[in-house]
Short mmCIF file of C-alpha atoms and ligand atoms in Angstrom, two decimals:
data_model
loop_
_atom_site.label_atom_id
_atom_site.label_comp_id
_atom_site.label_asym_id
_atom_site.label_seq_id
_atom_site.Cartn_x
_atom_site.Cartn_y
_atom_site.Cartn_z
CA MET A 1291 0.00 -0.01 0.01
CA GLN A 1292 1.78 3.08 -1.24
CA SER A 1293 -0.97 5.67 -1.41
CA VAL A 1294 -4.12 6.38 0.56
CA LEU A 1295 -6.96 8.87 0.15
CA PHE A 1296 -9.22 9.71 3.12
CA VAL A 1297 -12.73 10.83 2.22
CA CYS A 1298 -15.66 12.49 4.12
CA LEU A 1299 -18.47 14.76 2.90
CA GLY A 1300 -16.99 18.27 3.12
CA ASN A 1301 -13.24 17.59 3.35
CA ILE A 1302 -12.97 20.18 6.13
CA CYS A 1303 -13.46 18.13 9.36
CA ARG A 1304 -12.90 14.35 9.44
CA SER A 1305 -10.83 13.51 6.38
CA PRO A 1306 -8.31 16.36 6.79
CA LEU A 1307 -7.82 15.30 10.45
CA ALA A 1308 -7.39 11.72 9.30
CA GLU A 1309 -4.87 12.92 6.68
CA GLY A 1310 -2.96 14.92 9.26
CA ILE A 1311 -2.88 12.15 11.88
CA PHE A 1312 -1.90 9.52 9.22
CA ARG A 1313 0.91 11.73 7.86
CA ARG A 1314 2.29 12.33 11.38
CA GLU A 1315 2.20 8.60 12.23
CA ALA A 1316 3.59 7.43 8.81
CA LEU A 1317 6.49 9.90 9.25
CA SER A 1318 7.17 8.69 12.79
CA ARG A 1319 7.23 5.07 11.60
CA GLY A 1320 9.53 5.94 8.68
CA LEU A 1321 6.97 4.87 6.02
CA ASP A 1322 6.90 6.65 2.62
CA ILE A 1323 3.21 6.74 1.68
CA GLU A 1324 1.41 9.26 -0.58
CA ILE A 1325 -1.47 10.78 1.47
CA ASP A 1326 -4.38 13.00 0.53
CA SER A 1327 -7.99 13.65 1.43
CA ALA A 1328 -11.08 14.75 -0.43
CA GLY A 1329 -14.81 15.27 -0.01
CA THR A 1330 -17.72 13.67 -1.88
CA GLY A 1331 -19.42 17.11 -1.83
CA ASP A 1332 -18.28 20.31 -3.54
CA TYR A 1333 -19.37 22.84 -0.84
CA HIS A 1334 -15.90 23.68 0.51
CA ILE A 1335 -13.51 23.32 -2.42
CA GLY A 1336 -10.33 25.37 -1.80
CA SER A 1337 -11.06 25.99 1.87
CA LEU A 1338 -8.76 25.30 4.75
CA PRO A 1339 -10.12 22.74 7.31
CA ASP A 1340 -12.79 23.91 9.80
CA HIS A 1341 -11.10 25.90 12.57
CA ARG A 1342 -12.07 23.25 15.15
CA ALA A 1343 -10.42 20.52 13.08
CA ILE A 1344 -7.31 22.69 12.70
CA ALA A 1345 -7.18 23.21 16.48
CA GLU A 1346 -7.72 19.46 17.14
CA GLY A 1347 -5.06 18.42 14.61
CA ARG A 1348 -2.48 20.93 15.82
CA GLN A 1349 -3.10 19.75 19.42
CA ARG A 1350 -2.13 16.27 18.13
CA GLY A 1351 1.02 17.52 16.41
CA CYS A 1352 -0.39 17.45 12.84
CA ASP A 1353 0.17 19.74 9.87
CA MET A 1354 -3.32 21.08 9.01
CA SER A 1355 -2.52 23.35 6.05
CA MET A 1356 -4.30 21.24 3.40
CA ARG A 1357 -7.03 22.67 1.16
CA ALA A 1358 -10.37 20.98 0.48
CA ARG A 1359 -11.06 19.28 -2.84
CA GLN A 1360 -13.73 16.99 -4.26
CA VAL A 1361 -13.22 13.35 -5.05
CA ASP A 1362 -12.38 12.82 -8.78
CA VAL A 1363 -12.92 9.65 -10.78
CA GLU A 1364 -9.10 9.60 -11.46
CA ASP A 1365 -8.57 9.08 -7.71
CA PHE A 1366 -9.72 5.48 -8.01
CA ASP A 1367 -6.77 4.73 -10.31
CA ARG A 1368 -4.25 6.94 -8.52
CA PHE A 1369 -4.68 5.66 -4.96
CA ASP A 1370 -4.19 2.10 -3.68
CA LEU A 1371 -6.61 2.57 -0.86
CA ILE A 1372 -9.62 4.91 -0.45
CA VAL A 1373 -10.94 5.25 3.10
CA ALA A 1374 -14.50 6.49 3.80
CA MET A 1375 -15.46 7.96 7.11
CA ASP A 1376 -19.09 6.81 7.09
CA GLY A 1377 -21.50 4.61 5.19
CA ALA A 1378 -22.88 7.44 3.07
CA ASN A 1379 -19.37 8.43 1.96
CA ARG A 1380 -18.71 4.78 1.19
CA ARG A 1381 -21.89 4.36 -0.91
CA ASN A 1382 -21.10 7.59 -2.87
CA LEU A 1383 -17.58 6.35 -3.47
CA LEU A 1384 -18.74 2.92 -4.68
CA ARG A 1385 -21.00 4.63 -7.25
CA LEU A 1386 -17.93 6.30 -8.81
CA ALA A 1387 -15.38 3.46 -8.25
CA GLY A 1388 -16.16 1.26 -11.28
CA ALA A 1389 -13.87 -1.74 -11.20
CA ASN A 1390 -11.93 -0.21 -8.24
CA GLY A 1391 -14.64 -0.75 -5.60
CA HIS A 1392 -12.30 -3.24 -3.81
CA LYS A 1393 -10.10 -0.30 -2.86
CA VAL A 1394 -12.87 1.36 -0.80
CA ARG A 1395 -12.92 0.67 2.94
CA LEU A 1396 -14.52 2.21 6.04
CA MET A 1397 -12.08 4.03 8.39
CA ARG A 1398 -13.16 2.19 11.48
CA ASP A 1399 -12.69 -1.17 9.82
CA PHE A 1400 -9.07 -0.69 10.76
CA ASP A 1401 -9.88 -0.26 14.50
CA SER A 1402 -10.06 -3.82 15.89
CA GLY A 1403 -12.05 -2.46 18.85
CA ALA A 1404 -14.87 -0.95 16.69
CA ALA A 1405 -18.04 -2.80 15.68
CA LEU A 1406 -18.36 -3.94 12.11
CA GLY A 1407 -19.64 -1.03 10.00
CA ALA A 1408 -18.89 1.57 12.71
CA GLU A 1409 -18.70 5.13 11.39
CA VAL A 1410 -16.69 8.28 12.22
CA PRO A 1411 -19.68 10.57 12.94
CA ASP A 1412 -19.85 14.04 11.36
CA PRO A 1413 -18.74 16.54 14.02
CA TYR A 1414 -19.74 19.61 11.98
CA TYR A 1415 -22.81 20.43 14.01
CA GLY A 1416 -21.26 19.29 17.33
CA GLY A 1417 -19.07 21.05 19.82
CA PRO A 1418 -15.35 20.72 20.75
CA ALA A 1419 -16.01 17.40 22.55
CA GLU A 1420 -17.11 15.83 19.24
CA PHE A 1421 -13.90 16.91 17.58
CA VAL A 1422 -11.86 15.28 20.40
CA GLU A 1423 -13.92 12.11 20.08
CA VAL A 1424 -13.39 12.03 16.33
CA GLY A 1425 -9.71 12.64 16.79
CA ASP A 1426 -9.43 9.71 19.26
CA MET A 1427 -11.33 7.43 16.79
CA LEU A 1428 -9.04 8.46 13.92
CA GLU A 1429 -5.89 7.87 16.08
CA ARG A 1430 -7.05 4.24 16.75
CA ALA A 1431 -7.96 3.57 13.12
CA VAL A 1432 -4.72 5.11 11.78
CA ALA A 1433 -2.67 3.00 14.16
CA GLY A 1434 -4.57 -0.15 13.05
CA LEU A 1435 -4.14 0.63 9.38
CA LEU A 1436 -0.44 1.34 9.72
CA ASP A 1437 0.02 -1.87 11.78
CA GLN A 1438 -1.53 -3.79 8.83
CA VAL A 1439 0.63 -1.97 6.34
CA GLU A 1440 3.79 -2.75 8.31
CA ALA A 1441 2.68 -6.43 8.68
CA GLY A 1442 2.15 -6.62 4.92
CA ALA A 1443 -1.51 -7.51 5.41
CA PRO A 1444 -3.99 -6.80 2.51
CA VAL A 1445 -5.76 -3.49 3.22
CA THR A 1446 -8.19 -3.66 0.30
CA ARG A 1447 -11.16 -6.03 -0.03
CA PRO A 1448 -11.10 -8.98 -2.44
CA GLU A 1449 -12.48 -8.03 -5.92
CA GLN A 1450 -15.84 -9.68 -5.31
CA GLY A 1451 -16.31 -7.32 -2.35
CA THR A 1452 -17.28 -4.58 -4.76
CA MET A 1453 -20.91 -5.79 -4.78
CA ASP A 1454 -21.19 -5.55 -1.05
CA MET A 1455 -22.89 -2.22 -0.74
P1 LIG B 1246 -16.80 16.65 7.09
O1 LIG B 1246 -17.91 17.55 7.83
O2 LIG B 1246 -17.58 15.80 6.10
O3 LIG B 1246 -16.20 15.83 8.17
O4 LIG B 1246 -15.82 17.58 6.43
C1 LIG B 1246 -18.79 18.34 7.19
C2 LIG B 1246 -18.40 19.67 6.81
C3 LIG B 1246 -19.33 20.50 6.19
C4 LIG B 1246 -20.60 20.02 5.93
C5 LIG B 1246 -20.98 18.74 6.28
C6 LIG B 1246 -20.05 17.93 6.92
N1 LIG B 1246 -21.52 20.87 5.29
O5 LIG B 1246 -22.68 20.47 5.14
O6 LIG B 1246 -21.20 21.97 4.92
#
């Protein structure tokens, strides 16, 4: 797994925080992985992350200077792994994925302590506590994903998994 794209709805709260945490952790483990994030929606293209996501990420030692963009069909060829924050993101990605649906996973699939199908909830209409909670979930999932990468475990689903919507 040499490249990963994190995806949420707006690309201003969850996925930039996931990107920042993953970049910090990959760097600290000495792993050279291409990392980006994007939104399924187009509302915030070009924007910095939400100020609460920036604060939460900086608190965790992350660079939060990324700008929002929308998912593009070319992303499915370019990235080895595409990680959705929730089921709606995942469904929207699978509609665009074509033959690359096996690359699409849910973020909390990589947290062995989370229930099957568990989501990273949208913190946009929440308060600071929701951003801390999302940050903690992302830390666990990032650690789990990087453990799998370091162990050489497959991080994508088998091809037939593309029909599992
Ligand atoms: P995100 O949060 O998907 O985690 O970036 C959201 C940000 C903005 C909106 C929705 C979710 N919005 O509706 O503008």
